[in-house]
N, C-alpha and C. Protein backbone atom coordinates (compact mmCIF):
# COMPACT_ATOMS: atom_id res chain seq x y z
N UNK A 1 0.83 -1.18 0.00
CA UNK A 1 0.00 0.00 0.00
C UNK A 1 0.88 1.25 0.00
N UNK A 2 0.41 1.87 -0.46
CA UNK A 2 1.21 3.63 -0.88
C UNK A 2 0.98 4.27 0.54
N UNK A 3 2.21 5.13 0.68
CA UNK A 3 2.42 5.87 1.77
C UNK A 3 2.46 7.41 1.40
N UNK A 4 1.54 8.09 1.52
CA UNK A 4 1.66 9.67 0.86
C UNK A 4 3.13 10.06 1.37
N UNK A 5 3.31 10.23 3.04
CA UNK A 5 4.05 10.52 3.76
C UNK A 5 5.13 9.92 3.35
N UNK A 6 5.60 8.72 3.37
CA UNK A 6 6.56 8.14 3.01
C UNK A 6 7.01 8.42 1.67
N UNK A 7 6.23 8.66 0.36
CA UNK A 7 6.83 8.56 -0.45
C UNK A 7 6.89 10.32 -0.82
N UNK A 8 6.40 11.78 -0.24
CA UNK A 8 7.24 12.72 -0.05
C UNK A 8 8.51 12.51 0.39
N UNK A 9 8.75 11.67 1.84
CA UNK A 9 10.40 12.07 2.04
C UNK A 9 10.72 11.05 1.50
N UNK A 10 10.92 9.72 0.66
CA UNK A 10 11.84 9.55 -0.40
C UNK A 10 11.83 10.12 -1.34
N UNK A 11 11.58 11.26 -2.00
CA UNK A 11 11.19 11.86 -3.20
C UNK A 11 10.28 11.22 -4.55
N UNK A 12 10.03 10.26 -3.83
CA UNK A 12 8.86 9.28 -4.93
C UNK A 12 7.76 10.50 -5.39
N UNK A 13 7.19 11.19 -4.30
CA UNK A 13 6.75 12.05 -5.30
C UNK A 13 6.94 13.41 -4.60
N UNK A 14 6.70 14.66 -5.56
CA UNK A 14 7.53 15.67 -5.29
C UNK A 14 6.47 16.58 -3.94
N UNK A 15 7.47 17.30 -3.26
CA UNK A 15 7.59 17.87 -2.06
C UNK A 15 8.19 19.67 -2.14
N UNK A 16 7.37 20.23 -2.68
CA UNK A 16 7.36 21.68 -2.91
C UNK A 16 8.30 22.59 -1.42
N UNK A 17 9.22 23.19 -1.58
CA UNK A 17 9.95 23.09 -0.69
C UNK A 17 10.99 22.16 0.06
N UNK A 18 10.91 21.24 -0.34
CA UNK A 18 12.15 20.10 0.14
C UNK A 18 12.10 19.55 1.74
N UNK A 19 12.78 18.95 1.81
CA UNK A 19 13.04 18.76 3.36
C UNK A 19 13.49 19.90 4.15
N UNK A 20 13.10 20.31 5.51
CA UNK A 20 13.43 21.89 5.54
C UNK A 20 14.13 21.25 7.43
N UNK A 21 14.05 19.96 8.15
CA UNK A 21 14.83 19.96 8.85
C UNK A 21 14.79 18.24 9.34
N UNK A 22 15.70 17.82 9.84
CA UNK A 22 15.88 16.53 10.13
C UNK A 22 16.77 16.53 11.55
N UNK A 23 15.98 15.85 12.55
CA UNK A 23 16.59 15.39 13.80
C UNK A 23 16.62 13.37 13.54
N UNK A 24 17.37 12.91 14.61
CA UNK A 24 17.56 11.63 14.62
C UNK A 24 16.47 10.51 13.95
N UNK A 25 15.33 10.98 14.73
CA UNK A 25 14.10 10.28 14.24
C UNK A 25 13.33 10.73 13.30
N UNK A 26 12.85 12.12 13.40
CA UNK A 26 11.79 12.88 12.74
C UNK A 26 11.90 13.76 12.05
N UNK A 27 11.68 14.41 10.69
CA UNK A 27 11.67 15.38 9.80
C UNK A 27 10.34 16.59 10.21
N UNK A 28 11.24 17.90 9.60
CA UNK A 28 9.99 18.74 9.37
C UNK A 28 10.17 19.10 7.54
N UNK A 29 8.75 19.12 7.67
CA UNK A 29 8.71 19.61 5.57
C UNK A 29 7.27 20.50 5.59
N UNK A 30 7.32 21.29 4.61
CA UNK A 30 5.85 22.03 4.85
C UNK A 30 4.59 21.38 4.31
N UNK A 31 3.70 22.01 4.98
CA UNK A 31 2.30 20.84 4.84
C UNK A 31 2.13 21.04 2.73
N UNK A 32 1.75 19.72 2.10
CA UNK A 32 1.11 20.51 0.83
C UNK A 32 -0.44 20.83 0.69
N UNK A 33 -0.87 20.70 1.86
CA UNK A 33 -2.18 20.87 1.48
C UNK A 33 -2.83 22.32 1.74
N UNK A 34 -4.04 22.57 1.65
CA UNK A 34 -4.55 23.76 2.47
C UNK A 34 -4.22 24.56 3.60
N UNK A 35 -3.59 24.22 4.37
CA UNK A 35 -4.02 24.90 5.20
C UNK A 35 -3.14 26.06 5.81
N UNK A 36 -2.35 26.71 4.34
CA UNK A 36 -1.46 28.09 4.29
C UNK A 36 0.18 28.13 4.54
N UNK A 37 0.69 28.94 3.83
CA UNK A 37 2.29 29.13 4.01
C UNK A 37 2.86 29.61 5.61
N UNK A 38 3.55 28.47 5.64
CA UNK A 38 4.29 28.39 7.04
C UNK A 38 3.46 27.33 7.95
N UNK A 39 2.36 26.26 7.61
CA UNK A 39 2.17 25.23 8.39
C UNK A 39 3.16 24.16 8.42
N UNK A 40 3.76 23.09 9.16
CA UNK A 40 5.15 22.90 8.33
C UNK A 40 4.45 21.04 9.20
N UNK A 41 5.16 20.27 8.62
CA UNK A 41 4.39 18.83 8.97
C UNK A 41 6.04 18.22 9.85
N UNK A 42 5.74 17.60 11.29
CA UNK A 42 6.61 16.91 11.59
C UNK A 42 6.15 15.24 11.74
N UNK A 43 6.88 14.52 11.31
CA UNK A 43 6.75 13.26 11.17
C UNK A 43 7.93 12.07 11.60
N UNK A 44 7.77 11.19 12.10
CA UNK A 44 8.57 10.07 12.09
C UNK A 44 9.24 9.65 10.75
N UNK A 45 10.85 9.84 10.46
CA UNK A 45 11.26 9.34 9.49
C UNK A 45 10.86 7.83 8.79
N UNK A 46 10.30 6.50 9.98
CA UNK A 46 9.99 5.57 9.32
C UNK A 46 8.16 5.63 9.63
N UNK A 47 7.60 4.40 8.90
CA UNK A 47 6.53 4.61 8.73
C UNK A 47 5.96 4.04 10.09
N UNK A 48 5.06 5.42 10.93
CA UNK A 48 4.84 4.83 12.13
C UNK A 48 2.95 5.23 12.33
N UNK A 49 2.04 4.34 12.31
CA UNK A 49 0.73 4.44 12.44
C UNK A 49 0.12 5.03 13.84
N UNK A 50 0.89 4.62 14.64
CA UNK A 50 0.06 4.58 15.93
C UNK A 50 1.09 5.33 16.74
N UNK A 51 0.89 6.42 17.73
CA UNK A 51 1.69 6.83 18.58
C UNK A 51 2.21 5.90 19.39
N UNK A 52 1.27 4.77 19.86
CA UNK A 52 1.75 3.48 20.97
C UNK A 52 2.78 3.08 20.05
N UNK A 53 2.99 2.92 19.14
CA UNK A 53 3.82 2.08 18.28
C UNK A 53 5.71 3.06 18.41
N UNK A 54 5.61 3.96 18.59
CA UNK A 54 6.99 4.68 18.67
C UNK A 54 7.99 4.28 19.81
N UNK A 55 9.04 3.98 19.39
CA UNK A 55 10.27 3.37 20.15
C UNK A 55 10.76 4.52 21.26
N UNK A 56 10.87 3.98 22.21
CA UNK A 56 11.07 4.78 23.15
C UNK A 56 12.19 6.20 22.83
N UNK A 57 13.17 6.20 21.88
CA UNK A 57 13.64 7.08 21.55
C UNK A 57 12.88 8.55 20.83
N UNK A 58 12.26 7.86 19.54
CA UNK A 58 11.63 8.29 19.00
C UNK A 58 10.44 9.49 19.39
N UNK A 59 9.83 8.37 20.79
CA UNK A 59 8.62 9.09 21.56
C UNK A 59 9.82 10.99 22.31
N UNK A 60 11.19 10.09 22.85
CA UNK A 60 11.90 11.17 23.64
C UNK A 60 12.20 12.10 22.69
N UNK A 61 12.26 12.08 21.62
CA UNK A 61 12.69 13.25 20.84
C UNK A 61 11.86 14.02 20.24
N UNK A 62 10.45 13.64 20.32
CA UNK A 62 8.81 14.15 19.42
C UNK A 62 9.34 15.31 20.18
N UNK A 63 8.84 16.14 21.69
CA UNK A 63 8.50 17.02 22.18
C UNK A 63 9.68 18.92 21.64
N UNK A 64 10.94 17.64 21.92
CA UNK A 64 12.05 18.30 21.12
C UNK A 64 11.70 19.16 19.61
N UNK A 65 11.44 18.41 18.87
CA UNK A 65 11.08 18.43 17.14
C UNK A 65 9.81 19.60 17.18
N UNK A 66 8.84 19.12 18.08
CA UNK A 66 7.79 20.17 17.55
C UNK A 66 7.76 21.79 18.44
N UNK A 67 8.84 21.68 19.82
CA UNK A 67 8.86 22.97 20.17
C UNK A 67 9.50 23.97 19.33
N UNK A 68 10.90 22.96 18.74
CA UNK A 68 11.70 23.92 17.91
C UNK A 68 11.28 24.28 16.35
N UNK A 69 9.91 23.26 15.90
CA UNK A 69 9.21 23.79 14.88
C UNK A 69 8.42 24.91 15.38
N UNK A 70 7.48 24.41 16.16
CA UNK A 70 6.52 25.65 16.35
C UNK A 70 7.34 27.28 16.37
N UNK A 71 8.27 26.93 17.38
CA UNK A 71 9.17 28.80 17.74
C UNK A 71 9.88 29.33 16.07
N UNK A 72 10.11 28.23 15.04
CA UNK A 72 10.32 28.57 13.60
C UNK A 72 9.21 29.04 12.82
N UNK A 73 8.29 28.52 13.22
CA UNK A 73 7.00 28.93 12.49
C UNK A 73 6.47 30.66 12.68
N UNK A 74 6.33 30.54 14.32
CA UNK A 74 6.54 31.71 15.36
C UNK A 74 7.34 32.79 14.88
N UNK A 75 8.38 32.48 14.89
CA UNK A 75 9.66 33.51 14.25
C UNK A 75 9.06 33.87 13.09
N UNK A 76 8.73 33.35 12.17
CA UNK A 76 8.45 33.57 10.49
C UNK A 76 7.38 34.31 10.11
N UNK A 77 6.31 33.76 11.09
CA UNK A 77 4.90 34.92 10.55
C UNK A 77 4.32 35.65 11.53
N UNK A 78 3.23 36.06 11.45
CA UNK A 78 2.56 37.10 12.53
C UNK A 78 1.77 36.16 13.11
N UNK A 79 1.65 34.78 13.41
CA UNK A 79 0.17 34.81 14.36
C UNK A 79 0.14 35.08 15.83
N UNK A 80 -0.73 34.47 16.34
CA UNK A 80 -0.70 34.74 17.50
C UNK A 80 -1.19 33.33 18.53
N UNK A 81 -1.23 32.45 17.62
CA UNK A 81 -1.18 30.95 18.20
C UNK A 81 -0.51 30.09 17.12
N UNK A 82 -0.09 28.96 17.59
CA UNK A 82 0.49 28.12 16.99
C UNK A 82 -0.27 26.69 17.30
N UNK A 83 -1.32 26.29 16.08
CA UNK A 83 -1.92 25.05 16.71
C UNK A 83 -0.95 23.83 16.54
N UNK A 84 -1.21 22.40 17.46
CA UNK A 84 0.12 21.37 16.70
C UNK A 84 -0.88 20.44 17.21
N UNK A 85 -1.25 19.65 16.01
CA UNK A 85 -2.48 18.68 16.45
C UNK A 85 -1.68 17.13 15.73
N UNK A 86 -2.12 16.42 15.69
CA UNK A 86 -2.10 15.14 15.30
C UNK A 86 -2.90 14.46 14.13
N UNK A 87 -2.33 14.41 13.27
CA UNK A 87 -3.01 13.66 11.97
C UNK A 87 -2.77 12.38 11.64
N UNK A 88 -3.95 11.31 11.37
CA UNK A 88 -3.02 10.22 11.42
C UNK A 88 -3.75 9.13 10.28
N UNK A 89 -4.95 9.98 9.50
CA UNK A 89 -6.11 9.10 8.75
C UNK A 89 -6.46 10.11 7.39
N UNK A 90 -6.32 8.95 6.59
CA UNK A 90 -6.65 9.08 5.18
C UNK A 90 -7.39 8.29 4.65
N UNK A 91 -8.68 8.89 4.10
CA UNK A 91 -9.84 8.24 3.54
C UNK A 91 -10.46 7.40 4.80
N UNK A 92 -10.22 7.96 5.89
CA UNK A 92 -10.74 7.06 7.17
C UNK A 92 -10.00 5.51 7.56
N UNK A 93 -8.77 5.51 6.95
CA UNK A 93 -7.90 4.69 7.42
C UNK A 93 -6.82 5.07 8.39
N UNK A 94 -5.94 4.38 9.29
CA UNK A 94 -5.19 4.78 9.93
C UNK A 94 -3.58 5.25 8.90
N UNK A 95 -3.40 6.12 9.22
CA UNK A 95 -1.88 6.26 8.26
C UNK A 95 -0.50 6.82 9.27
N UNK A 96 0.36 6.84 8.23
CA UNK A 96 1.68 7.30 8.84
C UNK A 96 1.19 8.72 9.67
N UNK A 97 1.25 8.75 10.74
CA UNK A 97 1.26 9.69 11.77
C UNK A 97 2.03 10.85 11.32
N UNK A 98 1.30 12.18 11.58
CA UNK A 98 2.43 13.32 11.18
C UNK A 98 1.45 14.50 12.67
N UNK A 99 2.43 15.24 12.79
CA UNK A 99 2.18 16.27 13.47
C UNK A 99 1.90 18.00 12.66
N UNK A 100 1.17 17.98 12.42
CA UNK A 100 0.55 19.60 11.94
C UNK A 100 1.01 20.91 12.79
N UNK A 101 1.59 21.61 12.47
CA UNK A 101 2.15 22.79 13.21
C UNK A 101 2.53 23.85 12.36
N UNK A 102 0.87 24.38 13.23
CA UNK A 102 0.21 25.63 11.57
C UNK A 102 0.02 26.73 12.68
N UNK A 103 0.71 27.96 11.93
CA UNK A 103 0.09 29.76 12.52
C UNK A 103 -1.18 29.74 12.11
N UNK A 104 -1.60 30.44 13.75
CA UNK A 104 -3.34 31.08 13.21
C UNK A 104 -3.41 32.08 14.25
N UNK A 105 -4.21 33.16 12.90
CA UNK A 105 -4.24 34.30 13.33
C UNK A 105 -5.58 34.61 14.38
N UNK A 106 -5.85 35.52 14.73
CA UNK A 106 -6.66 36.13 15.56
C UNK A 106 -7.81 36.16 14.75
N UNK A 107 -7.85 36.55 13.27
CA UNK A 107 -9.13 36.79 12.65
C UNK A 107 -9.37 35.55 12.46
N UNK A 108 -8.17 34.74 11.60
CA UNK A 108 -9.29 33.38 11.34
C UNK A 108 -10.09 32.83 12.72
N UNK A 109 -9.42 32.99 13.62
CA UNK A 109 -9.95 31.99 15.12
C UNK A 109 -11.83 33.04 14.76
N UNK A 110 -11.38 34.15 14.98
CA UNK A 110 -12.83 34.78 14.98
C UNK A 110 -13.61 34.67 13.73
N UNK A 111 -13.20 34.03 12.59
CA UNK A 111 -14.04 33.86 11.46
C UNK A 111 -14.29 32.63 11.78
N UNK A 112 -13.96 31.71 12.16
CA UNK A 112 -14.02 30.16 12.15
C UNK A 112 -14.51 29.62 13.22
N UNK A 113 -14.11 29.81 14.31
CA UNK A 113 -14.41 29.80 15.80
C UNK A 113 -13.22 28.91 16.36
N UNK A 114 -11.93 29.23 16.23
CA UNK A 114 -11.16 28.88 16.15
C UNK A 114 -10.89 27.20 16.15
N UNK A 115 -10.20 26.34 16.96
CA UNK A 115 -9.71 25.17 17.04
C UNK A 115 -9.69 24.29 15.72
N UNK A 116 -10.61 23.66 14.98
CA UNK A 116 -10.70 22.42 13.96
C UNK A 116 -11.76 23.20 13.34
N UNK A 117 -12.00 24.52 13.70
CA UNK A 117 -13.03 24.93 12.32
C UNK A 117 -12.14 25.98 11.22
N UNK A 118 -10.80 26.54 12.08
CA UNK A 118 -10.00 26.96 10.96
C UNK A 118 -9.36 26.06 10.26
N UNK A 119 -9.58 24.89 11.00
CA UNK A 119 -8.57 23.67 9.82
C UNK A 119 -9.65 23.40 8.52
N UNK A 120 -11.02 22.81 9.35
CA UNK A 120 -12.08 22.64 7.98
C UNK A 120 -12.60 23.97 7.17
N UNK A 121 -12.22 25.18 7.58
CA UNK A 121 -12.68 26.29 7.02
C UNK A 121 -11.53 26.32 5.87
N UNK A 122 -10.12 26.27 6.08
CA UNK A 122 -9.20 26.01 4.90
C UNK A 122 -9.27 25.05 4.31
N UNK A 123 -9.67 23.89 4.99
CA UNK A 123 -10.06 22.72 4.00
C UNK A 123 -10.99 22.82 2.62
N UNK A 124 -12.34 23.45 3.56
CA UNK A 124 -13.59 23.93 2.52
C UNK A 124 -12.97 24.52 1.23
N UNK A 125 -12.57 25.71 1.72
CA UNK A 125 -11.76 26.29 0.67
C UNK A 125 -10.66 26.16 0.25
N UNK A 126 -9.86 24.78 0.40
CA UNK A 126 -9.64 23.97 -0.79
C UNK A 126 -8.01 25.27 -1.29
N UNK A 127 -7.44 25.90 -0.59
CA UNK A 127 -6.23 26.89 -1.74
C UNK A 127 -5.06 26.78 -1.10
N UNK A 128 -4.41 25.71 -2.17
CA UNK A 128 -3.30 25.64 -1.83
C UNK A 128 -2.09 26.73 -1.75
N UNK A 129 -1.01 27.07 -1.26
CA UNK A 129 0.07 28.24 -0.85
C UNK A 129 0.67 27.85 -2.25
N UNK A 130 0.70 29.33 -3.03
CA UNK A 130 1.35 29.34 -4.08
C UNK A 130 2.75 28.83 -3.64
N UNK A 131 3.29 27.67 -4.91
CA UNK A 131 4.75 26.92 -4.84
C UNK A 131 6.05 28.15 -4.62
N UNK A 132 5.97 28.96 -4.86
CA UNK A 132 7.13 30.24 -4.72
C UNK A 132 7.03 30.76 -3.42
N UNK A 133 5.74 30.30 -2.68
CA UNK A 133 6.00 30.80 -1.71
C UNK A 133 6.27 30.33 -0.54
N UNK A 134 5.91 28.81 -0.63
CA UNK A 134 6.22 27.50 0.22
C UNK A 134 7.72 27.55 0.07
N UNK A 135 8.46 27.48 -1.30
CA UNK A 135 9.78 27.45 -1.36
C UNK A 135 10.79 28.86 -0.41
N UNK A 136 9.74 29.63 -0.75
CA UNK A 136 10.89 31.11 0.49
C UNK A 136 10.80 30.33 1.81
N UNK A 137 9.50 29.96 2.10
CA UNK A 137 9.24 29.81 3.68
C UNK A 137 10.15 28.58 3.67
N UNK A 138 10.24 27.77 3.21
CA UNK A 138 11.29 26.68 3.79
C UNK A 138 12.48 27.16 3.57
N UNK A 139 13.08 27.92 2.56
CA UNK A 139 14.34 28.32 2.62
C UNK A 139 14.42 29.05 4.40
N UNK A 140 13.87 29.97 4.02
CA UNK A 140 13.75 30.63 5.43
C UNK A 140 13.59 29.53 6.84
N UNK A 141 13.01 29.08 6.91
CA UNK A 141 12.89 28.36 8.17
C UNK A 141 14.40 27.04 8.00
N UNK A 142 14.81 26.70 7.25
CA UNK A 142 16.43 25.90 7.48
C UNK A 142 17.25 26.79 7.65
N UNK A 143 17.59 28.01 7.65
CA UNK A 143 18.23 29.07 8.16
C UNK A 143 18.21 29.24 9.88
N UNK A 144 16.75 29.44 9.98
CA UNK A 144 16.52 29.09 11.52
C UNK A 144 17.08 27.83 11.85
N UNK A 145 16.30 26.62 11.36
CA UNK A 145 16.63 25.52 11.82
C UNK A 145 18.30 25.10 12.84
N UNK A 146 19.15 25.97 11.17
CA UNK A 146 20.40 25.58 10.98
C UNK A 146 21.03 24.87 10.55
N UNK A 147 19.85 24.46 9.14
CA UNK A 147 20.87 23.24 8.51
C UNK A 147 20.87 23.75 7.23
């Protein structure tokens, strides 16, 4: 079975912006879907379904990976929260686990009502972050990173 996740970070298929940071276990790369320039996806380098399922290393280094994403994200744009939720199902199947760690502003929270209705409110509307501009923001954020 095909791995969306998996086959972005082997380059099986293409990944707008590139890999933008890599610790022992887990990568960050920016989301391709909806939900705007500078959401950035952290994930387990191998293919891991279930949070129970992560090797005790792996689990020790998550908290690491997504503080120093979120404060990159932080650094880069204006919001004023940083949501970091858990994604883990496609087409209502269980899939490779990734962590979402997306800026949101003050208006969307008040257009949407904030939490999972600014995620389905960008969903609805369906618009992906022009490719030129995903590519600055990851340049920019491996600068932070430092790699």
């Amino acid at each position: 079975m095909s791995c969306l996740a998996c086959d972005l970070a082997s380059g099986r298929r293409e990944l707008p912006g590139g890999l933008i940071h890599a610790w022992y276990h887990w990568v960050a790369e920016h989301c391709i879907g909806p939900l705007g320039v500078g959401t950035l996806i952290v994930k387990p380098k191998r293919h891991v379904v279930h949070v129970w399922d992560l090797t005790p290393d792996e689990a020790a280094e998550l908290g690491q990976a997504l503080q120093q994403t979120a404060a990159v994200v932080a650094e880069l744009t204006t919001c004023d929260q940083i949501y970091v939720s858990l994604w883990s199902h496609s087409e209502g199947v269980p899939g490779h686990i990734h962590f979402v760690v997306q800026p949101v502003t003050r208006q969307q929270r008040a257009a949407h009502g904030g939490g999972v209705g600014v995620q389905k409110a960008m969903f609805d509307a369906a618009v992906t972050p022009p490719r030129g501009e995903v590519e600055a923001f990851a340049e920019h954020a491996r600068t932070l990173f430092g790699t």
